[in-house]
CSV table of C-alpha atoms in Angstrom, one decimal:
chain,number,residue,atom,x,y,z
A,299,MET,CA,9.2,3.4,40.9
A,300,SER,CA,12.3,1.3,40.3
A,301,ALA,CA,15.0,2.4,37.9
A,302,THR,CA,16.2,-1.2,37.3
A,303,LEU,CA,16.3,-2.1,33.6
A,304,LYS,CA,14.7,-5.4,32.7
A,305,GLN,CA,16.5,-7.6,30.1
A,306,VAL,CA,13.9,-7.8,27.4
A,307,PRO,CA,14.0,-7.2,23.6
A,308,TRP,CA,13.6,-3.7,22.4
A,309,ARG,CA,12.9,-2.3,19.0
A,310,PRO,CA,13.5,1.5,18.9
A,311,ASP,CA,14.1,2.0,15.2
A,312,TYR,CA,13.8,5.4,13.7
A,313,VAL,CA,13.7,7.5,16.8
A,314,GLY,CA,15.6,10.7,17.6
A,315,VAL,CA,15.6,14.4,18.3
A,316,ALA,CA,15.7,17.3,15.9
A,317,LEU,CA,19.3,18.5,16.3
A,318,PRO,CA,21.4,20.5,13.8
A,319,PHE,CA,22.9,17.9,11.5
A,320,GLU,CA,23.7,19.7,8.3
A,321,TYR,CA,27.2,18.1,8.1
A,322,VAL,CA,25.6,14.8,7.3
A,323,MET,CA,24.1,16.1,4.1
A,324,ALA,CA,26.1,15.3,0.9
A,325,PRO,CA,25.7,17.1,-2.4
A,326,ILE,CA,22.7,15.7,-4.3
A,327,PRO,CA,24.2,13.5,-7.1
A,328,LYS,CA,23.4,14.4,-10.7
A,329,ASN,CA,21.8,12.2,-13.3
A,330,LEU,CA,19.4,10.4,-10.9
A,331,PRO,CA,16.8,8.1,-12.5
A,332,ALA,CA,13.4,9.7,-13.1
A,333,PHE,CA,10.8,8.6,-10.6
A,334,LYS,CA,8.7,7.1,-13.5
A,335,ASP,CA,11.6,4.7,-14.3
A,336,TRP,CA,11.8,3.2,-10.8
A,337,PRO,CA,10.5,-0.3,-10.3
A,338,VAL,CA,7.4,-0.8,-8.3
A,339,ALA,CA,6.5,-3.3,-5.5
A,340,GLY,CA,5.8,-6.7,-6.7
A,341,GLU,CA,7.2,-6.1,-10.2
A,342,ASP,CA,10.9,-6.1,-9.7
A,343,PRO,CA,12.2,-9.5,-8.7
A,344,ALA,CA,15.7,-8.1,-7.9
A,345,LEU,CA,14.4,-5.6,-5.4
A,346,ASP,CA,11.7,-7.9,-4.0
A,347,ALA,CA,14.1,-10.7,-3.3
A,348,ALA,CA,17.2,-8.7,-2.3
A,349,GLY,CA,18.3,-9.5,1.2
A,350,LEU,CA,16.1,-12.6,1.4
A,351,GLN,CA,18.4,-15.1,-0.5
A,352,ALA,CA,20.2,-16.1,2.7
A,353,SER,CA,16.9,-17.7,3.9
A,354,GLU,CA,16.0,-21.1,2.8
A,355,ASP,CA,12.5,-20.7,4.2
A,356,PRO,CA,10.1,-21.0,1.2
A,357,ASN,CA,7.8,-18.6,3.0
A,358,ALA,CA,10.4,-15.8,3.4
A,359,ALA,CA,9.2,-13.9,0.4
A,360,SER,CA,5.6,-14.0,1.4
A,361,GLU,CA,6.4,-13.1,5.0
A,362,SER,CA,8.2,-10.0,3.7
A,363,GLN,CA,4.9,-8.9,2.2
A,364,ILE,CA,2.9,-9.0,5.5
A,365,ALA,CA,1.9,-5.5,6.4
A,366,GLU,CA,2.8,-5.5,10.2
A,367,ILE,CA,5.3,-2.7,10.6
A,368,VAL,CA,4.2,0.6,12.1
A,369,PRO,CA,5.6,3.1,9.5
A,370,THR,CA,7.7,5.2,11.9
A,371,GLY,CA,10.7,4.7,9.6
A,372,ALA,CA,8.8,5.5,6.5
A,373,ARG,CA,7.6,8.8,8.0
A,374,ALA,CA,11.1,9.7,8.9
A,375,ILE,CA,12.4,8.9,5.4
A,376,LEU,CA,9.8,10.9,3.6
A,377,GLY,CA,10.1,13.8,6.1
A,378,LEU,CA,13.9,14.0,5.2
A,379,VAL,CA,13.2,13.7,1.5
A,380,GLU,CA,10.7,16.6,1.7
A,381,ASP,CA,13.2,18.7,3.7
A,382,ARG,CA,15.8,18.1,1.0
A,383,GLY,CA,13.4,19.6,-1.6
A,384,PHE,CA,12.1,16.4,-3.2
A,385,SER,CA,8.5,15.1,-3.5
A,386,PRO,CA,7.7,12.4,-1.0
A,387,GLU,CA,4.6,11.5,-3.0
A,388,GLU,CA,6.8,10.6,-6.0
A,389,LEU,CA,9.1,8.5,-3.9
A,390,CYS,CA,6.1,6.4,-2.9
A,391,ARG,CA,4.9,5.8,-6.5
A,392,GLY,CA,4.1,2.2,-7.2
A,393,LEU,CA,4.7,1.0,-3.6
A,394,GLY,CA,1.1,0.5,-2.7
A,395,PHE,CA,0.7,3.5,-0.4
A,396,THR,CA,0.9,7.3,-0.6
A,397,TYR,CA,2.5,9.9,1.6
A,398,ARG,CA,-1.0,10.9,2.8
A,399,ASP,CA,-1.7,7.3,3.9
A,400,LEU,CA,1.0,7.5,6.5
A,401,SER,CA,-1.1,10.0,8.5
A,402,MET,CA,-3.6,7.2,9.1
A,403,ARG,CA,-3.5,5.8,12.6
A,404,ASP,CA,-3.9,2.2,11.7
A,405,VAL,CA,-1.8,2.0,8.5
A,406,ARG,CA,0.9,-0.7,8.4
A,407,LEU,CA,3.6,-1.5,5.8
A,408,SER,CA,5.4,-4.7,4.9
A,409,TYR,CA,9.1,-5.3,5.1
A,410,ARG,CA,9.3,-5.2,1.3
A,411,GLN,CA,7.6,-1.8,1.1
A,412,MET,CA,9.9,-0.4,3.8
A,413,ARG,CA,13.1,-1.7,2.2
A,414,GLN,CA,12.2,-0.4,-1.2
A,415,LEU,CA,11.5,3.0,0.3
A,416,PHE,CA,14.9,3.0,2.0
A,417,MET,CA,16.6,1.9,-1.2
A,418,ARG,CA,14.9,4.7,-3.2
A,419,ALA,CA,15.9,7.3,-0.5
A,420,GLU,CA,19.5,6.2,-0.5
A,421,ARG,CA,19.6,6.4,-4.3
A,422,LEU,CA,17.9,9.8,-4.4
A,423,LEU,CA,19.7,11.6,-1.5
A,424,GLY,CA,23.2,10.2,-1.7
A,425,GLU,CA,23.6,10.8,2.0
A,426,PRO,CA,26.9,9.3,3.3
A,427,ALA,CA,25.3,8.7,6.7
A,428,LEU,CA,21.6,8.4,5.9
A,429,GLY,CA,20.8,6.4,9.0
A,430,LEU,CA,22.5,9.0,11.2
A,431,ALA,CA,20.5,11.8,9.5
A,432,LEU,CA,17.2,9.9,10.0
A,433,GLY,CA,17.8,9.2,13.7
A,434,ALA,CA,19.1,12.6,14.6
A,435,ARG,CA,15.9,14.4,13.4
A,436,GLN,CA,13.3,12.6,15.5
A,437,THR,CA,11.6,13.2,18.8
A,438,PRO,CA,9.5,11.0,21.2
A,439,ILE,CA,6.5,11.9,19.0
A,440,SER,CA,8.2,9.9,16.3
A,441,TRP,CA,7.6,6.9,18.5
A,442,GLY,CA,3.8,7.6,18.4
A,443,VAL,CA,1.8,6.6,21.5
A,444,PRO,CA,4.7,4.8,23.2
A,445,GLY,CA,6.9,7.8,22.8
A,446,LEU,CA,4.4,10.2,24.4
A,447,ALA,CA,3.7,7.7,27.2
A,448,MET,CA,7.5,7.5,28.0
A,449,LEU,CA,7.3,11.2,28.9
A,450,THR,CA,4.9,10.4,31.7
A,451,CYS,CA,7.5,8.2,33.4
A,452,GLU,CA,9.2,9.2,36.6
A,453,THR,CA,12.8,8.1,35.7
A,454,TYR,CA,14.8,7.5,32.5
A,455,GLY,CA,14.9,3.8,33.5
A,456,ASP,CA,11.2,3.6,33.8
A,457,ALA,CA,10.8,5.3,30.4
A,458,LEU,CA,13.3,2.8,28.9
A,459,THR,CA,11.4,-0.1,30.4
A,460,TYR,CA,8.2,1.2,29.0
A,461,GLY,CA,9.7,1.4,25.5
A,462,LEU,CA,10.9,-2.2,25.9
A,463,THR,CA,7.5,-3.4,27.0
A,464,HIS,CA,5.7,-1.8,24.1
A,465,GLN,CA,8.3,-2.4,21.4
A,466,GLN,CA,5.9,-3.7,18.8
A,467,ALA,CA,4.1,-0.4,18.7
A,468,ILE,CA,7.2,1.6,17.9
A,469,GLY,CA,7.8,0.2,14.4
A,470,SER,CA,11.0,-1.8,13.9
A,471,MET,CA,12.9,-3.6,11.2
A,472,LEU,CA,15.5,-4.8,13.8
A,473,ILE,CA,15.4,-6.6,17.1
A,474,HIS,CA,17.1,-4.9,20.0
A,475,THR,CA,18.1,-6.5,23.3
A,476,VAL,CA,19.2,-4.4,26.3
A,477,GLU,CA,20.9,-5.8,29.5
A,478,GLU,CA,22.5,-4.3,32.6
A,479,VAL,CA,26.0,-5.4,33.3
A,480,GLY,CA,27.6,-3.9,36.4
A,481,ARG,CA,27.6,-0.2,35.9
A,482,GLU,CA,26.8,-0.4,32.2
A,483,VAL,CA,23.6,-0.8,30.2
A,484,ARG,CA,24.3,-2.4,26.8
A,485,MET,CA,22.0,-2.3,23.8
A,486,GLU,CA,22.7,-4.7,20.9
A,487,VAL,CA,20.8,-5.1,17.6
A,488,ARG,CA,20.3,-8.1,15.4
A,489,PHE,CA,18.4,-8.5,12.2
A,490,LYS,CA,15.1,-10.3,11.6
A,491,ARG,CA,16.4,-11.3,8.2
A,492,PHE,CA,19.7,-11.0,6.4
A,493,ASP,CA,19.8,-7.8,4.4
A,494,ILE,CA,23.3,-6.5,3.8
A,495,GLN,CA,22.0,-3.6,1.7
A,496,LEU,CA,20.2,-2.0,4.6
A,497,GLU,CA,22.5,-3.0,7.4
A,498,SER,CA,24.3,0.3,7.8
A,499,VAL,CA,21.3,2.6,7.5
A,500,LEU,CA,19.2,0.5,10.0
A,501,VAL,CA,21.9,0.2,12.6
A,502,GLU,CA,22.9,3.9,12.4
A,503,ASP,CA,19.3,5.0,12.5
A,504,ALA,CA,18.5,2.9,15.6
A,505,PHE,CA,21.5,4.0,17.6
A,506,ALA,CA,21.3,7.7,16.6
A,507,GLY,CA,17.6,7.7,17.3
A,508,PHE,CA,18.1,6.1,20.7
A,509,VAL,CA,20.6,8.8,21.7
A,510,ALA,CA,18.5,11.6,20.2
A,511,VAL,CA,15.2,10.6,22.0
A,512,SER,CA,17.2,10.2,25.2
A,513,ARG,CA,18.5,13.7,24.9
A,514,TYR,CA,15.0,14.9,24.4
A,515,VAL,CA,13.7,13.0,27.5
A,516,ILE,CA,16.4,13.8,30.0
A,517,GLY,CA,18.5,16.6,28.5
A,518,PRO,CA,21.2,17.4,25.9
A,519,SER,CA,24.0,16.3,28.2
A,520,PHE,CA,23.1,12.6,27.7
A,521,ALA,CA,25.9,10.7,25.9
A,522,PRO,CA,26.8,7.0,25.6
A,523,LEU,CA,30.0,5.6,27.1
A,524,ARG,CA,30.9,4.2,23.7
A,525,VAL,CA,29.3,3.0,20.4
A,526,ASP,CA,30.5,-0.1,18.6
A,527,PHE,CA,29.6,-0.8,15.0
A,528,SER,CA,30.3,-4.0,13.1
A,529,LEU,CA,30.0,-1.8,10.0
A,530,PRO,CA,33.2,-0.9,8.0
A,531,LYS,CA,34.8,2.5,8.8
A,532,PRO,CA,33.1,5.2,6.8
A,533,SER,CA,34.9,8.0,4.9
A,534,ASP,CA,34.1,10.5,7.7
A,535,PRO,CA,34.0,8.8,11.1
A,536,GLU,CA,34.3,12.1,12.8
A,537,VAL,CA,30.6,12.8,12.0
A,538,TYR,CA,29.7,9.9,14.2
A,539,ARG,CA,31.8,11.0,17.1
A,540,ARG,CA,30.5,14.5,17.0
A,541,PHE,CA,26.9,13.3,17.1
A,542,PHE,CA,27.3,10.6,19.8
A,543,GLN,CA,29.8,12.6,21.9
A,544,CYS,CA,31.7,9.5,22.8
A,545,PRO,CA,34.3,7.1,21.3
A,546,VAL,CA,32.9,5.3,18.2
A,547,ARG,CA,34.5,2.1,16.8
A,548,PHE,CA,33.9,0.5,13.5
A,549,ASP,CA,34.7,-3.1,12.4
A,550,ALA,CA,34.0,-4.0,16.0
A,551,GLY,CA,32.4,-7.3,15.3
A,552,VAL,CA,29.2,-6.2,17.2
A,553,ASN,CA,26.6,-3.5,17.0
A,554,ARG,CA,26.4,-2.3,20.6
A,555,LEU,CA,25.7,1.0,22.3
A,556,THR,CA,26.7,1.3,26.0
A,557,ILE,CA,25.6,3.9,28.5
A,558,ASP,CA,26.4,4.4,32.2
A,559,SER,CA,23.7,2.9,34.4
A,560,HIS,CA,23.5,6.0,36.5
A,561,TRP,CA,21.2,7.5,33.8
A,562,LEU,CA,18.5,5.0,34.8
A,563,SER,CA,17.8,6.9,38.0
A,564,ALA,CA,17.7,10.3,36.3
A,565,ARG,CA,14.3,11.9,37.0
A,566,LEU,CA,12.4,13.2,34.0
A,567,PRO,CA,11.6,16.9,34.2
A,568,GLY,CA,8.0,17.8,34.8
A,569,PHE,CA,7.0,14.4,36.2
A,570,ASP,CA,3.6,14.7,38.0
A,571,ARG,CA,2.7,11.4,39.9
A,572,VAL,CA,-1.1,11.8,39.7
A,573,ASN,CA,-1.5,13.4,36.3
A,574,SER,CA,1.2,11.2,34.7
A,575,ARG,CA,-0.6,8.1,35.7
A,576,ILE,CA,-3.9,9.3,34.3
A,577,VAL,CA,-2.3,10.3,31.0
A,578,ARG,CA,-0.4,7.1,30.7
A,579,GLU,CA,-3.5,5.0,31.2
A,580,GLN,CA,-5.3,7.0,28.5
A,581,LEU,CA,-2.3,6.5,26.1
A,582,ASP,CA,-2.2,2.8,26.9
A,583,SER,CA,-5.7,2.4,25.7
A,584,LEU,CA,-4.6,3.8,22.3
A,585,LEU,CA,-1.8,1.3,21.7
A,586,PRO,CA,-2.2,-0.7,18.5
A,587,THR,CA,-3.3,-4.3,18.7
A,588,ARG,CA,-4.0,-5.3,15.2
A,589,GLY,CA,-1.9,-8.1,13.6
A,590,GLY,CA,-0.1,-7.9,10.2
A,591,ARG,CA,-1.8,-8.6,6.8
A,592,ASN,CA,-0.6,-8.7,3.2
A,593,GLU,CA,0.6,-5.3,2.1
A,594,ILE,CA,-2.0,-4.9,-0.7
A,595,VAL,CA,-4.9,-5.9,1.5
A,596,GLU,CA,-3.7,-3.5,4.2
A,597,SER,CA,-3.4,-0.6,1.7
A,598,LEU,CA,-6.9,-1.3,0.4
A,599,SER,CA,-8.4,-1.6,3.9
A,600,SER,CA,-6.8,1.6,5.1
A,601,HIS,CA,-8.3,3.6,2.2
A,602,LEU,CA,-11.7,2.0,2.6
A,603,ARG,CA,-11.8,2.6,6.3
A,604,CYS,CA,-11.1,6.3,5.8
A,605,ASP,CA,-13.7,6.7,3.1
A,606,ILE,CA,-16.2,4.0,3.9
A,607,GLU,CA,-19.4,6.1,3.2
A,608,SER,CA,-18.4,6.6,-0.5
A,609,THR,CA,-18.9,4.3,-3.4
A,610,THR,CA,-15.3,4.3,-4.6
A,611,LYS,CA,-14.8,2.0,-7.6
A,612,GLN,CA,-12.1,-0.6,-7.7
A,613,SER,CA,-10.3,1.2,-10.6
A,614,GLU,CA,-10.3,4.5,-8.6
A,615,LEU,CA,-8.9,2.8,-5.5
A,616,ALA,CA,-6.2,1.1,-7.5
A,617,SER,CA,-5.1,4.5,-8.7
A,618,LEU,CA,-5.1,5.8,-5.1
A,619,ILE,CA,-2.7,3.1,-3.9
A,620,ASN,CA,-0.4,3.5,-7.0
A,621,VAL,CA,-1.1,0.2,-8.8
A,622,SER,CA,-3.1,-0.6,-12.0
A,623,GLU,CA,-6.5,-2.2,-11.6
A,624,ARG,CA,-5.2,-5.4,-13.3
A,625,THR,CA,-2.3,-5.6,-10.8
A,626,LEU,CA,-4.7,-5.0,-7.9
A,627,ARG,CA,-7.0,-7.7,-9.1
A,628,ARG,CA,-4.2,-10.2,-9.6
A,629,ARG,CA,-2.5,-9.6,-6.3
A,630,LEU,CA,-5.8,-9.8,-4.4
A,631,SER,CA,-6.5,-13.1,-6.1
A,632,ARG,CA,-3.1,-14.4,-4.9
A,633,GLN,CA,-4.4,-13.7,-1.3
A,634,ASP,CA,-7.7,-15.5,-2.0
A,635,SER,CA,-9.4,-12.2,-1.5
A,636,SER,CA,-11.3,-9.6,-3.6
A,637,TYR,CA,-12.1,-5.9,-3.5
A,638,ARG,CA,-15.7,-6.7,-2.5
A,639,GLU,CA,-14.6,-8.9,0.4
A,640,ILE,CA,-12.3,-6.2,1.8
A,641,ARG,CA,-14.9,-3.5,1.3
A,642,ASP,CA,-17.5,-5.6,3.1
A,643,GLU,CA,-15.1,-6.3,5.9
A,644,ALA,CA,-14.5,-2.5,6.4
A,645,ARG,CA,-18.2,-1.8,6.2
A,646,TYR,CA,-19.0,-4.5,8.8
A,647,GLU,CA,-16.3,-3.2,11.1
A,648,ARG,CA,-17.7,0.3,10.9
A,649,ALA,CA,-21.3,-0.8,11.2
A,650,ARG,CA,-20.6,-2.8,14.4
A,651,ASP,CA,-18.9,0.2,15.9
A,652,LEU,CA,-21.9,2.5,15.1
A,653,LEU,CA,-24.5,0.0,16.3
A,654,LEU,CA,-22.7,-0.4,19.7
A,655,ASN,CA,-21.4,3.1,20.3
A,656,SER,CA,-23.9,5.5,18.8
A,657,GLU,CA,-27.5,6.4,18.8
A,658,LEU,CA,-27.8,6.6,15.1
A,659,SER,CA,-30.8,4.9,13.4
A,660,ILE,CA,-30.4,1.9,11.2
A,661,ALA,CA,-31.0,4.1,8.1
A,662,GLU,CA,-28.3,6.6,9.2
A,663,ILE,CA,-25.8,3.8,9.8
A,664,ALA,CA,-26.6,2.3,6.4
A,665,ASP,CA,-25.8,5.7,4.8
A,666,ALA,CA,-22.6,6.0,6.9
A,667,VAL,CA,-21.3,2.8,5.6
A,668,GLY,CA,-22.1,3.4,1.9
A,669,TYR,CA,-25.7,2.0,1.5
A,670,SER,CA,-28.3,4.4,0.1
A,671,ASP,CA,-31.0,1.7,0.8
A,672,ALA,CA,-31.4,0.6,4.4
A,673,ARG,CA,-33.0,-2.6,3.3
A,674,ALA,CA,-29.9,-3.5,1.3
A,675,PHE,CA,-27.8,-2.8,4.4
A,676,ARG,CA,-30.0,-5.0,6.6
A,677,ARG,CA,-29.6,-7.9,4.1
A,678,ALA,CA,-25.8,-7.4,4.0
A,679,PHE,CA,-25.4,-7.2,7.7
A,680,LYS,CA,-27.4,-10.4,8.2
A,681,ARG,CA,-25.0,-12.0,5.8
A,682,TRP,CA,-22.0,-10.8,7.7
A,683,ALA,CA,-23.2,-11.3,11.3
A,684,GLY,CA,-26.0,-13.9,11.0
A,685,CYS,CA,-28.5,-11.5,12.5
A,686,LEU,CA,-30.2,-8.2,11.7
A,687,PRO,CA,-28.7,-4.9,12.8
A,688,THR,CA,-31.4,-4.3,15.4
A,689,GLU,CA,-30.9,-7.8,16.8
A,690,PHE,CA,-27.2,-7.2,17.0
A,691,ARG,CA,-27.6,-3.9,18.9
A,692,GLU,CA,-30.2,-5.3,21.3
A,693,SER,CA,-28.0,-8.4,22.1
A,694,ARG,CA,-25.1,-6.3,23.3
């Protein structure tokens, strides 16, 4: 397997390894606002629009509400918040999702939800190097399926290329490009949208995470040649040098991390050619393929998929995703959608799966998707698919 690194975009936000990093933690500031006083998603124009003013695209605000981001970063933030002794559930209040939701495989968040979570965490923790703290605590598991698959690669270069190829599944708010120049491999980051309030935490997190996960993959001796930040010099730059174990420059005009290309040929410990290939193929089949949807629609769908057999009312579901029933109805209306449509979509998705991949009877499938009456299920399925459940099963 070649160790040559392809020049393709890469998005390794929020990755790292659990290393001692207590010196990043600052004293918790006093007189923090009560959680109940914090604004919620969709009801604070200042927070919702922040970072988007530079764009003249009239669709910028709506695009920021598309739930397409794998919540790797959100999990890292809430893990750090919990470690610091605060309630991650409270930090999510009013954002349209709960801490428990993030354990769901298919959950996605919007840019707006992510940035509000970051802003709240910065406000709550008062960390002078929050991005560094987030990146330093993660492992390849934080990358999800792509991170685990990287461990099956023969060389560090192969693992890096795998990460590049499957960048969308990692969960990113930045765009990373990597290129090989002579004996150096250079990674630079750029932003999908201008957002000066999050610039430092996102860049720090991406670079610290890259180094941390690399140390996990090939050993603690891994260190960049140098790290350049376009960010202004912080009050304690020595913290960065100690973590990266290399020269670190600020006000450099570019966000770039450079490593020696000899690392590309470094063999990963424990590589097994036969078993690694089998495991990687299995992991590849688990890579997410779903596109992004509006954040409120995604939140609603996630809950319904996990509890599809119940008859949860709209008011109860609104409470679960931290919004009022009135707000839920209004925001669904803006998307030309409704609770019933999203519920039926989830039921149809589950019913198709059971019809094709199980031996359950029609009555049992009806019960599994929330219908106590099999006749009502048959009528609903014909409305969705244009044919009866038995006809659908037989035609496949």
